[in-house]
Amino acid sequence: MIEIDGSYGEGGGSVLRIATALSAVTSKPVHITNIRSGRPKPGLMAQHMNAVKAVAELSNASVEGLEVGSTDITFTPKSLNGGVYKIDIGTAGSISLILQAFMIPAAFANSPVKIRITGGTDVRWAPSVDYVENVTLPILRLMGYKAHIHIIRRGHYPRGGGILEIEVEPITKLMPLNISDLQFDCICGISHSVKLPLHIAERQAQSAENILQSKGYKSKIIIKGSQNAIGPGSSIFLWTNGITPVSGSAVGEPGKKAEKVGSEAAKQILYHISRRSAVDKYMGDQLIPYMALAGGSCIKTSELTQHALTNIHITEKFIDKKFRVNGIIGEAAVIMVD
């Protein structure tokens, strides 16, 4: 039984997600304590509970303590079984964060896996589903990961109700990833509004394009509008068109001008571009478990985060590989694994 202190490092939900995902892949049971103990509302929220539930169903695991508010769980996996799965978060909790846990073991199931998740597609403090489609999957495909994503319906805070499906084909191993410098020739984007006037999405896009073009970058942002949603919302997502994309995004909020939403996304991607690194700071931490499973990988990230260091600590407990980091938190860094 591997023991994990859930308050280690940044002490958030990523400790839980990475630990249960790697437990499922390695068939090593894990006991996690002090889950989110430093947060205003400690313990499992609906989003975290459903992430564990999804991985548990995939790996036929038994789980003790799986309930909202729990700060202590024991996760005992068995075999990774393909099939069709469904998860309804019941809130606007992030679909993408559930996928961060589910996608790791799904690739090693005994047959194809399909999961349909209902929840939040574009929420604050989490990658959007556009990030998964246009950044996460293209980079993972370089490692041999095979998956396709379908965004069926958008879901924004506070009502959620977004729907996403992802199909993952089984593989036997991942290939090492070695990427350092950022290369691209255009910035792509999606600006959308649902159950809101289309001009909101147009203004978000125009604001972002004005900033990007003033810095000398070509951009192509697609405008999308829809009434297919439970509640209103908007967001904009930008990414570079290179082999390894970096990103910028922002989510609309009541009282927040569309022009500000667009400018926030543009400034974020310009920050990542300025670091000239192959992956942005979000992929810098998400890639850690995949790098360990593949072995022999080396990436340059635009910003070393506490999330990345926490994920390294958790990953090394499950997989007999050692990471090396050249850089300091807040700066561009090179992350390597034996």
mmCIF file of N, CA and C in Angstrom, residues 148-273:
data_model
loop_
_atom_site.group_PDB
_atom_site.id
_atom_site.type_symbol
_atom_site.label_atom_id
_atom_site.label_comp_id
_atom_site.label_asym_id
_atom_site.label_seq_id
_atom_site.Cartn_x
_atom_site.Cartn_y
_atom_site.Cartn_z
ATOM 1 N N HIS A 148 -9.721 10.391 -29.627
ATOM 2 C CA HIS A 148 -10.506 11.379 -30.367
ATOM 3 C C HIS A 148 -11.543 11.961 -29.418
ATOM 4 N N ILE A 149 -11.776 13.254 -29.554
ATOM 5 C CA ILE A 149 -12.663 13.957 -28.635
ATOM 6 C C ILE A 149 -13.821 14.587 -29.403
ATOM 7 N N HIS A 150 -14.978 14.654 -28.771
ATOM 8 C CA HIS A 150 -16.158 15.252 -29.383
ATOM 9 C C HIS A 150 -16.860 16.122 -28.347
ATOM 10 N N ILE A 151 -16.863 17.433 -28.587
ATOM 11 C CA ILE A 151 -17.558 18.362 -27.700
ATOM 12 C C ILE A 151 -19.007 18.456 -28.161
ATOM 13 N N ILE A 152 -19.911 17.905 -27.391
ATOM 14 C CA ILE A 152 -21.318 17.842 -27.775
ATOM 15 C C ILE A 152 -22.076 19.100 -27.366
ATOM 16 N N ARG A 153 -21.801 19.588 -26.166
ATOM 17 C CA ARG A 153 -22.506 20.773 -25.682
ATOM 18 C C ARG A 153 -21.631 21.509 -24.673
ATOM 19 N N ARG A 154 -21.655 22.829 -24.736
ATOM 20 C CA ARG A 154 -20.902 23.643 -23.793
ATOM 21 C C ARG A 154 -21.635 23.719 -22.452
ATOM 22 N N GLY A 155 -20.844 23.846 -21.392
ATOM 23 C CA GLY A 155 -21.420 24.011 -20.064
ATOM 24 C C GLY A 155 -20.595 24.982 -19.248
ATOM 25 N N HIS A 156 -21.210 26.087 -18.833
ATOM 26 C CA HIS A 156 -20.517 27.139 -18.099
ATOM 27 C C HIS A 156 -21.001 27.206 -16.647
ATOM 28 N N TYR A 157 -20.185 27.849 -15.811
ATOM 29 C CA TYR A 157 -20.574 28.120 -14.437
ATOM 30 C C TYR A 157 -21.754 29.101 -14.451
ATOM 31 N N PRO A 158 -22.761 28.941 -13.604
ATOM 32 C CA PRO A 158 -22.852 27.982 -12.499
ATOM 33 C C PRO A 158 -23.660 26.725 -12.835
ATOM 34 N N ARG A 159 -24.267 26.648 -14.032
ATOM 35 C CA ARG A 159 -25.226 25.572 -14.287
ATOM 36 C C ARG A 159 -24.603 24.316 -14.888
ATOM 37 N N GLY A 160 -23.444 24.440 -15.516
ATOM 38 C CA GLY A 160 -22.811 23.257 -16.087
ATOM 39 C C GLY A 160 -23.632 22.677 -17.214
ATOM 40 N N GLY A 161 -23.759 21.366 -17.239
ATOM 41 C CA GLY A 161 -24.550 20.706 -18.268
ATOM 42 C C GLY A 161 -23.838 20.497 -19.576
ATOM 43 N N GLY A 162 -22.538 20.811 -19.641
ATOM 44 C CA GLY A 162 -21.779 20.540 -20.852
ATOM 45 C C GLY A 162 -21.570 19.049 -21.021
ATOM 46 N N ILE A 163 -21.427 18.614 -22.263
ATOM 47 C CA ILE A 163 -21.255 17.191 -22.538
ATOM 48 C C ILE A 163 -20.060 16.983 -23.465
ATOM 49 N N LEU A 164 -19.196 16.058 -23.091
ATOM 50 C CA LEU A 164 -18.029 15.719 -23.898
ATOM 51 C C LEU A 164 -17.888 14.204 -23.949
ATOM 52 N N GLU A 165 -17.495 13.712 -25.107
ATOM 53 C CA GLU A 165 -17.172 12.295 -25.263
ATOM 54 C C GLU A 165 -15.736 12.166 -25.742
ATOM 55 N N ILE A 166 -15.039 11.167 -25.218
ATOM 56 C CA ILE A 166 -13.688 10.880 -25.698
ATOM 57 C C ILE A 166 -13.549 9.379 -25.871
ATOM 58 N N GLU A 167 -12.928 8.989 -26.971
ATOM 59 C CA GLU A 167 -12.657 7.584 -27.251
ATOM 60 C C GLU A 167 -11.154 7.378 -27.253
ATOM 61 N N VAL A 168 -10.707 6.400 -26.491
ATOM 62 C CA VAL A 168 -9.274 6.114 -26.345
ATOM 63 C C VAL A 168 -9.000 4.693 -26.823
ATOM 64 N N GLU A 169 -8.048 4.555 -27.741
ATOM 65 C CA GLU A 169 -7.652 3.235 -28.234
ATOM 66 C C GLU A 169 -6.493 2.708 -27.390
ATOM 67 N N PRO A 170 -6.499 1.432 -27.068
ATOM 68 C CA PRO A 170 -5.443 0.883 -26.206
ATOM 69 C C PRO A 170 -4.089 0.839 -26.897
ATOM 70 N N ILE A 171 -3.042 1.044 -26.100
ATOM 71 C CA ILE A 171 -1.655 0.912 -26.567
ATOM 72 C C ILE A 171 -0.901 0.063 -25.550
ATOM 73 N N THR A 172 0.253 -0.442 -25.947
ATOM 74 C CA THR A 172 1.049 -1.253 -25.020
ATOM 75 C C THR A 172 2.124 -0.428 -24.329
ATOM 76 N N LYS A 173 2.560 0.654 -24.973
ATOM 77 C CA LYS A 173 3.566 1.511 -24.354
ATOM 78 C C LYS A 173 3.534 2.899 -24.974
ATOM 79 N N LEU A 174 4.101 3.857 -24.260
ATOM 80 C CA LEU A 174 4.247 5.224 -24.753
ATOM 81 C C LEU A 174 5.676 5.435 -25.234
ATOM 82 N N MET A 175 5.827 6.285 -26.232
ATOM 83 C CA MET A 175 7.156 6.609 -26.738
ATOM 84 C C MET A 175 7.718 7.807 -25.987
ATOM 85 N N PRO A 176 9.040 7.853 -25.792
ATOM 86 C CA PRO A 176 9.649 9.012 -25.116
ATOM 87 C C PRO A 176 9.367 10.302 -25.879
ATOM 88 N N LEU A 177 9.313 11.386 -25.132
ATOM 89 C CA LEU A 177 9.037 12.703 -25.706
ATOM 90 C C LEU A 177 10.239 13.605 -25.465
ATOM 91 N N ASN A 178 10.792 14.155 -26.519
ATOM 92 C CA ASN A 178 11.928 15.077 -26.399
ATOM 93 C C ASN A 178 11.641 16.340 -27.196
ATOM 94 N N ILE A 179 11.256 17.387 -26.500
ATOM 95 C CA ILE A 179 10.874 18.637 -27.148
ATOM 96 C C ILE A 179 11.424 19.806 -26.338
ATOM 97 N N SER A 180 11.924 20.823 -27.029
ATOM 98 C CA SER A 180 12.523 21.945 -26.300
ATOM 99 C C SER A 180 12.024 23.300 -26.766
ATOM 100 N N ASP A 181 12.315 23.679 -27.998
ATOM 101 C CA ASP A 181 12.011 25.041 -28.452
ATOM 102 C C ASP A 181 10.650 25.137 -29.130
ATOM 103 N N LEU A 182 10.016 26.271 -28.969
ATOM 104 C CA LEU A 182 8.704 26.531 -29.569
ATOM 105 C C LEU A 182 8.870 26.991 -31.013
ATOM 106 N N GLN A 183 8.098 26.386 -31.908
ATOM 107 C CA GLN A 183 8.099 26.789 -33.307
ATOM 108 C C GLN A 183 6.668 26.825 -33.828
ATOM 109 N N PHE A 184 6.305 27.907 -34.508
ATOM 110 C CA PHE A 184 4.968 28.048 -35.074
ATOM 111 C C PHE A 184 4.968 29.206 -36.063
ATOM 112 N N ASP A 185 3.901 29.305 -36.872
ATOM 113 C CA ASP A 185 3.801 30.442 -37.784
ATOM 114 C C ASP A 185 2.459 31.151 -37.717
ATOM 115 N N CYS A 186 1.540 30.645 -36.883
ATOM 116 C CA CYS A 186 0.229 31.284 -36.773
ATOM 117 C C CYS A 186 -0.394 30.932 -35.423
ATOM 118 N N ILE A 187 -1.271 31.812 -34.953
ATOM 119 C CA ILE A 187 -2.026 31.561 -33.728
ATOM 120 C C ILE A 187 -3.475 31.287 -34.105
ATOM 121 N N CYS A 188 -3.961 30.129 -33.703
ATOM 122 C CA CYS A 188 -5.344 29.738 -33.968
ATOM 123 C C CYS A 188 -6.210 30.057 -32.746
ATOM 124 N N GLY A 189 -7.515 30.048 -32.954
ATOM 125 C CA GLY A 189 -8.379 30.338 -31.816
ATOM 126 C C GLY A 189 -9.830 29.963 -32.037
ATOM 127 N N ILE A 190 -10.542 29.813 -30.928
ATOM 128 C CA ILE A 190 -11.989 29.611 -30.918
ATOM 129 C C ILE A 190 -12.576 30.587 -29.915
ATOM 130 N N SER A 191 -13.480 31.425 -30.369
ATOM 131 C CA SER A 191 -14.205 32.332 -29.489
ATOM 132 C C SER A 191 -15.679 31.982 -29.590
ATOM 133 N N HIS A 192 -16.285 31.638 -28.457
ATOM 134 C CA HIS A 192 -17.682 31.201 -28.533
ATOM 135 C C HIS A 192 -18.551 31.901 -27.486
ATOM 136 N N SER A 193 -19.821 31.944 -27.798
ATOM 137 C CA SER A 193 -20.829 32.398 -26.836
ATOM 138 C C SER A 193 -22.041 31.488 -26.989
ATOM 139 N N VAL A 194 -22.621 31.072 -25.869
ATOM 140 C CA VAL A 194 -23.811 30.221 -25.906
ATOM 141 C C VAL A 194 -24.925 30.895 -25.116
ATOM 142 N N LYS A 195 -26.106 30.878 -25.711
ATOM 143 C CA LYS A 195 -27.276 31.550 -25.120
ATOM 144 C C LYS A 195 -26.973 33.015 -24.798
ATOM 145 N N LEU A 196 -26.138 33.601 -25.650
ATOM 146 C CA LEU A 196 -25.782 35.009 -25.567
ATOM 147 C C LEU A 196 -25.665 35.544 -26.997
ATOM 148 N N PRO A 197 -25.733 36.857 -27.195
ATOM 149 C CA PRO A 197 -25.578 37.400 -28.552
ATOM 150 C C PRO A 197 -24.233 37.022 -29.162
ATOM 151 N N LEU A 198 -24.228 36.772 -30.471
ATOM 152 C CA LEU A 198 -23.012 36.376 -31.160
ATOM 153 C C LEU A 198 -21.934 37.464 -31.103
ATOM 154 N N HIS A 199 -22.353 38.731 -30.974
ATOM 155 C CA HIS A 199 -21.364 39.811 -30.979
ATOM 156 C C HIS A 199 -20.398 39.715 -29.796
ATOM 157 N N ILE A 200 -20.785 38.992 -28.742
ATOM 158 C CA ILE A 200 -19.878 38.813 -27.602
ATOM 159 C C ILE A 200 -18.671 37.991 -28.035
ATOM 160 N N ALA A 201 -18.921 36.897 -28.739
ATOM 161 C CA ALA A 201 -17.824 36.075 -29.253
ATOM 162 C C ALA A 201 -16.991 36.861 -30.271
ATOM 163 N N GLU A 202 -17.650 37.664 -31.097
ATOM 164 C CA GLU A 202 -16.947 38.467 -32.098
ATOM 165 C C GLU A 202 -16.045 39.500 -31.445
ATOM 166 N N ARG A 203 -16.540 40.145 -30.392
ATOM 167 C CA ARG A 203 -15.743 41.174 -29.701
ATOM 168 C C ARG A 203 -14.570 40.560 -28.951
ATOM 169 N N GLN A 204 -14.778 39.377 -28.362
ATOM 170 C CA GLN A 204 -13.663 38.677 -27.714
ATOM 171 C C GLN A 204 -12.552 38.416 -28.718
ATOM 172 N N ALA A 205 -12.959 37.913 -29.890
ATOM 173 C CA ALA A 205 -11.987 37.565 -30.924
ATOM 174 C C ALA A 205 -11.269 38.804 -31.461
ATOM 175 N N GLN A 206 -12.019 39.866 -31.711
ATOM 176 C CA GLN A 206 -11.425 41.074 -32.266
ATOM 177 C C GLN A 206 -10.424 41.694 -31.311
ATOM 178 N N SER A 207 -10.768 41.701 -30.030
ATOM 179 C CA SER A 207 -9.857 42.239 -29.020
ATOM 180 C C SER A 207 -8.556 41.450 -28.985
ATOM 181 N N ALA A 208 -8.666 40.115 -29.010
ATOM 182 C CA ALA A 208 -7.463 39.279 -28.993
ATOM 183 C C ALA A 208 -6.638 39.491 -30.260
ATOM 184 N N GLU A 209 -7.307 39.535 -31.418
ATOM 185 C CA GLU A 209 -6.585 39.694 -32.679
ATOM 186 C C GLU A 209 -5.853 41.024 -32.753
ATOM 187 N N ASN A 210 -6.458 42.081 -32.231
ATOM 188 C CA ASN A 210 -5.810 43.394 -32.242
ATOM 189 C C ASN A 210 -4.473 43.351 -31.485
ATOM 190 N N ILE A 211 -4.476 42.680 -30.342
ATOM 191 C CA ILE A 211 -3.259 42.603 -29.538
ATOM 192 C C ILE A 211 -2.221 41.719 -30.221
ATOM 193 N N LEU A 212 -2.641 40.567 -30.725
ATOM 194 C CA LEU A 212 -1.705 39.647 -31.367
ATOM 195 C C LEU A 212 -1.080 40.261 -32.610
ATOM 196 N N GLN A 213 -1.904 40.942 -33.406
ATOM 197 C CA GLN A 213 -1.394 41.552 -34.630
ATOM 198 C C GLN A 213 -0.463 42.723 -34.328
ATOM 199 N N SER A 214 -0.718 43.432 -33.222
ATOM 200 C CA SER A 214 0.162 44.544 -32.842
ATOM 201 C C SER A 214 1.550 44.047 -32.460
ATOM 202 N N LYS A 215 1.642 42.751 -32.100
ATOM 203 C CA LYS A 215 2.930 42.152 -31.759
ATOM 204 C C LYS A 215 3.537 41.402 -32.944
ATOM 205 N N GLY A 216 2.873 41.495 -34.097
ATOM 206 C CA GLY A 216 3.426 40.913 -35.307
ATOM 207 C C GLY A 216 3.052 39.476 -35.583
ATOM 208 N N TYR A 217 2.027 38.963 -34.905
ATOM 209 C CA TYR A 217 1.634 37.565 -35.093
ATOM 210 C C TYR A 217 0.381 37.447 -35.954
ATOM 211 N N LYS A 218 0.409 36.487 -36.867
ATOM 212 C CA LYS A 218 -0.787 36.175 -37.649
ATOM 213 C C LYS A 218 -1.744 35.369 -36.780
ATOM 214 N N SER A 219 -3.022 35.614 -36.967
ATOM 215 C CA SER A 219 -4.002 34.891 -36.151
ATOM 216 C C SER A 219 -5.229 34.536 -36.978
ATOM 217 N N LYS A 220 -5.872 33.452 -36.593
ATOM 218 C CA LYS A 220 -7.100 33.009 -37.237
ATOM 219 C C LYS A 220 -8.023 32.454 -36.151
ATOM 220 N N ILE A 221 -9.003 33.243 -35.770
ATOM 221 C CA ILE A 221 -9.901 32.870 -34.680
ATOM 222 C C ILE A 221 -11.292 32.589 -35.227
ATOM 223 N N ILE A 222 -11.787 31.404 -34.958
ATOM 224 C CA ILE A 222 -13.119 30.992 -35.403
ATOM 225 C C ILE A 222 -14.170 31.479 -34.404
ATOM 226 N N ILE A 223 -15.265 32.025 -34.924
ATOM 227 C CA ILE A 223 -16.368 32.507 -34.090
ATOM 228 C C ILE A 223 -17.448 31.434 -34.053
ATOM 229 N N LYS A 224 -17.902 31.101 -32.845
ATOM 230 C CA LYS A 224 -18.954 30.106 -32.700
ATOM 231 C C LYS A 224 -20.043 30.619 -31.771
ATOM 232 N N GLY A 225 -21.283 30.440 -32.197
ATOM 233 C CA GLY A 225 -22.429 30.780 -31.360
ATOM 234 C C GLY A 225 -23.385 29.610 -31.305
ATOM 235 N N SER A 226 -24.088 29.462 -30.208
ATOM 236 C CA SER A 226 -25.007 28.337 -30.070
ATOM 237 C C SER A 226 -26.059 28.629 -29.010
ATOM 238 N N GLN A 227 -27.223 28.018 -29.193
ATOM 239 C CA GLN A 227 -28.269 28.059 -28.174
ATOM 240 C C GLN A 227 -28.367 26.705 -27.464
ATOM 241 N N ASN A 228 -27.480 25.790 -27.851
ATOM 242 C CA ASN A 228 -27.502 24.442 -27.291
ATOM 243 C C ASN A 228 -26.729 24.411 -25.976
ATOM 244 N N ALA A 229 -27.349 24.894 -24.922
ATOM 245 C CA ALA A 229 -26.725 24.920 -23.603
ATOM 246 C C ALA A 229 -27.802 25.100 -22.539
ATOM 247 N N ILE A 230 -27.470 24.706 -21.317
ATOM 248 C CA ILE A 230 -28.411 24.890 -20.213
ATOM 249 C C ILE A 230 -28.409 26.332 -19.741
ATOM 250 N N GLY A 231 -27.216 26.940 -19.697
ATOM 251 C CA GLY A 231 -27.104 28.318 -19.250
ATOM 252 C C GLY A 231 -26.173 29.112 -20.134
ATOM 253 N N PRO A 232 -26.170 30.446 -20.000
ATOM 254 C CA PRO A 232 -25.338 31.298 -20.852
ATOM 255 C C PRO A 232 -23.870 31.265 -20.437
ATOM 256 N N GLY A 233 -23.003 31.619 -21.397
ATOM 257 C CA GLY A 233 -21.582 31.724 -21.095
ATOM 258 C C GLY A 233 -20.775 31.997 -22.341
ATOM 259 N N SER A 234 -19.528 32.382 -22.135
ATOM 260 C CA SER A 234 -18.627 32.625 -23.265
ATOM 261 C C SER A 234 -17.190 32.351 -22.836
ATOM 262 N N SER A 235 -16.343 32.100 -23.820
ATOM 263 C CA SER A 235 -14.914 31.977 -23.550
ATOM 264 C C SER A 235 -14.162 32.094 -24.864
ATOM 265 N N ILE A 236 -12.846 32.269 -24.745
ATOM 266 C CA ILE A 236 -11.978 32.290 -25.911
ATOM 267 C C ILE A 236 -10.744 31.462 -25.596
ATOM 268 N N PHE A 237 -10.330 30.675 -26.580
ATOM 269 C CA PHE A 237 -9.158 29.821 -26.415
ATOM 270 C C PHE A 237 -8.232 30.018 -27.603
ATOM 271 N N LEU A 238 -6.946 30.230 -27.332
ATOM 272 C CA LEU A 238 -5.944 30.477 -28.371
ATOM 273 C C LEU A 238 -4.824 29.454 -28.255
ATOM 274 N N TRP A 239 -4.259 29.038 -29.407
ATOM 275 C CA TRP A 239 -3.120 28.133 -29.373
ATOM 276 C C TRP A 239 -2.254 28.332 -30.605
ATOM 277 N N THR A 240 -0.975 28.056 -30.467
ATOM 278 C CA THR A 240 -0.061 28.145 -31.595
ATOM 279 C C THR A 240 -0.208 26.891 -32.457
ATOM 280 N N ASN A 241 0.093 27.009 -33.757
ATOM 281 C CA ASN A 241 -0.165 25.905 -34.681
ATOM 282 C C ASN A 241 1.044 24.997 -34.907
ATOM 283 N N GLY A 242 2.024 25.052 -34.034
ATOM 284 C CA GLY A 242 3.206 24.217 -34.199
ATOM 285 C C GLY A 242 2.981 22.784 -33.758
ATOM 286 N N ILE A 243 4.040 21.983 -33.841
ATOM 287 C CA ILE A 243 3.966 20.577 -33.437
ATOM 288 C C ILE A 243 3.588 20.471 -31.969
ATOM 289 N N THR A 244 4.150 21.351 -31.144
ATOM 290 C CA THR A 244 3.803 21.383 -29.722
ATOM 291 C C THR A 244 3.189 22.754 -29.398
ATOM 292 N N PRO A 245 1.865 22.831 -29.343
ATOM 293 C CA PRO A 245 1.214 24.124 -29.135
ATOM 294 C C PRO A 245 1.296 24.623 -27.701
ATOM 295 N N VAL A 246 1.368 25.960 -27.552
ATOM 296 C CA VAL A 246 1.168 26.614 -26.262
ATOM 297 C C VAL A 246 -0.099 27.444 -26.367
ATOM 298 N N SER A 247 -0.653 27.873 -25.234
ATOM 299 C CA SER A 247 -2.014 28.402 -25.272
ATOM 300 C C SER A 247 -2.224 29.653 -24.432
ATOM 301 N N GLY A 248 -3.416 30.210 -24.604
ATOM 302 C CA GLY A 248 -3.923 31.294 -23.774
ATOM 303 C C GLY A 248 -5.437 31.228 -23.789
ATOM 304 N N SER A 249 -6.072 31.551 -22.681
ATOM 305 C CA SER A 249 -7.533 31.448 -22.632
ATOM 306 C C SER A 249 -8.106 32.383 -21.594
ATOM 307 N N ALA A 250 -9.401 32.612 -21.692
ATOM 308 C CA ALA A 250 -10.124 33.398 -20.694
ATOM 309 C C ALA A 250 -11.607 33.058 -20.794
ATOM 310 N N VAL A 251 -12.296 33.165 -19.668
ATOM 311 C CA VAL A 251 -13.713 32.828 -19.586
ATOM 312 C C VAL A 251 -14.514 34.084 -19.274
ATOM 313 N N GLY A 252 -15.630 34.266 -19.981
ATOM 314 C CA GLY A 252 -16.501 35.397 -19.716
ATOM 315 C C GLY A 252 -17.215 35.272 -18.372
ATOM 316 N N GLU A 253 -17.527 36.412 -17.775
ATOM 317 C CA GLU A 253 -18.239 36.461 -16.499
ATOM 318 C C GLU A 253 -19.245 37.607 -16.549
ATOM 319 N N PRO A 254 -20.310 37.519 -15.762
ATOM 320 C CA PRO A 254 -21.272 38.623 -15.723
ATOM 321 C C PRO A 254 -20.579 39.937 -15.341
ATOM 322 N N GLY A 255 -20.811 40.975 -16.141
ATOM 323 C CA GLY A 255 -20.216 42.274 -15.874
ATOM 324 C C GLY A 255 -18.813 42.458 -16.416
ATOM 325 N N LYS A 256 -18.246 41.430 -17.003
ATOM 326 C CA LYS A 256 -16.893 41.505 -17.563
ATOM 327 C C LYS A 256 -16.993 41.730 -19.063
ATOM 328 N N LYS A 257 -16.421 42.810 -19.552
ATOM 329 C CA LYS A 257 -16.533 43.147 -20.964
ATOM 330 C C LYS A 257 -15.852 42.106 -21.839
ATOM 331 N N ALA A 258 -16.468 41.847 -22.985
ATOM 332 C CA ALA A 258 -15.928 40.872 -23.923
ATOM 333 C C ALA A 258 -14.512 41.248 -24.353
ATOM 334 N N GLU A 259 -14.250 42.553 -24.477
ATOM 335 C CA GLU A 259 -12.924 43.010 -24.893
ATOM 336 C C GLU A 259 -11.860 42.616 -23.859
ATOM 337 N N LYS A 260 -12.219 42.632 -22.602
ATOM 338 C CA LYS A 260 -11.275 42.250 -21.547
ATOM 339 C C LYS A 260 -11.005 40.740 -21.585
ATOM 340 N N VAL A 261 -12.049 39.965 -21.865
ATOM 341 C CA VAL A 261 -11.878 38.517 -21.985
ATOM 342 C C VAL A 261 -10.882 38.203 -23.096
ATOM 343 N N GLY A 262 -11.067 38.847 -24.241
ATOM 344 C CA GLY A 262 -10.159 38.619 -25.365
ATOM 345 C C GLY A 262 -8.737 39.047 -25.072
ATOM 346 N N SER A 263 -8.581 40.196 -24.417
ATOM 347 C CA SER A 263 -7.226 40.691 -24.122
ATOM 348 C C SER A 263 -6.510 39.792 -23.118
ATOM 349 N N GLU A 264 -7.244 39.230 -22.161
ATOM 350 C CA GLU A 264 -6.624 38.334 -21.179
ATOM 351 C C GLU A 264 -6.054 37.094 -21.864
ATOM 352 N N ALA A 265 -6.833 36.521 -22.793
ATOM 353 C CA ALA A 265 -6.368 35.335 -23.514
ATOM 354 C C ALA A 265 -5.133 35.653 -24.348
ATOM 355 N N ALA A 266 -5.156 36.794 -25.030
ATOM 356 C CA ALA A 266 -4.027 37.188 -25.873
ATOM 357 C C ALA A 266 -2.765 37.402 -25.039
ATOM 358 N N LYS A 267 -2.901 38.060 -23.909
ATOM 359 C CA LYS A 267 -1.736 38.319 -23.060
ATOM 360 C C LYS A 267 -1.161 37.015 -22.491
ATOM 361 N N GLN A 268 -2.040 36.064 -22.201
ATOM 362 C CA GLN A 268 -1.559 34.796 -21.653
ATOM 363 C C GLN A 268 -0.753 34.014 -22.690
ATOM 364 N N ILE A 269 -1.260 33.944 -23.924
ATOM 365 C CA ILE A 269 -0.495 33.199 -24.928
ATOM 366 C C ILE A 269 0.790 33.933 -25.292
ATOM 367 N N LEU A 270 0.778 35.256 -25.282
ATOM 368 C CA LEU A 270 2.005 36.012 -25.557
ATOM 369 C C LEU A 270 3.055 35.760 -24.479
ATOM 370 N N TYR A 271 2.605 35.585 -23.240
ATOM 371 C CA TYR A 271 3.530 35.248 -22.154
ATOM 372 C C TYR A 271 4.191 33.902 -22.431
ATOM 373 N N HIS A 272 3.388 32.901 -22.799
ATOM 374 C CA HIS A 272 3.949 31.586 -23.070
ATOM 375 C C HIS A 272 4.887 31.625 -24.280
ATOM 376 N N ILE A 273 4.507 32.384 -25.304
ATOM 377 C CA ILE A 273 5.353 32.507 -26.487
ATOM 378 C C ILE A 273 6.692 33.147 -26.124
#
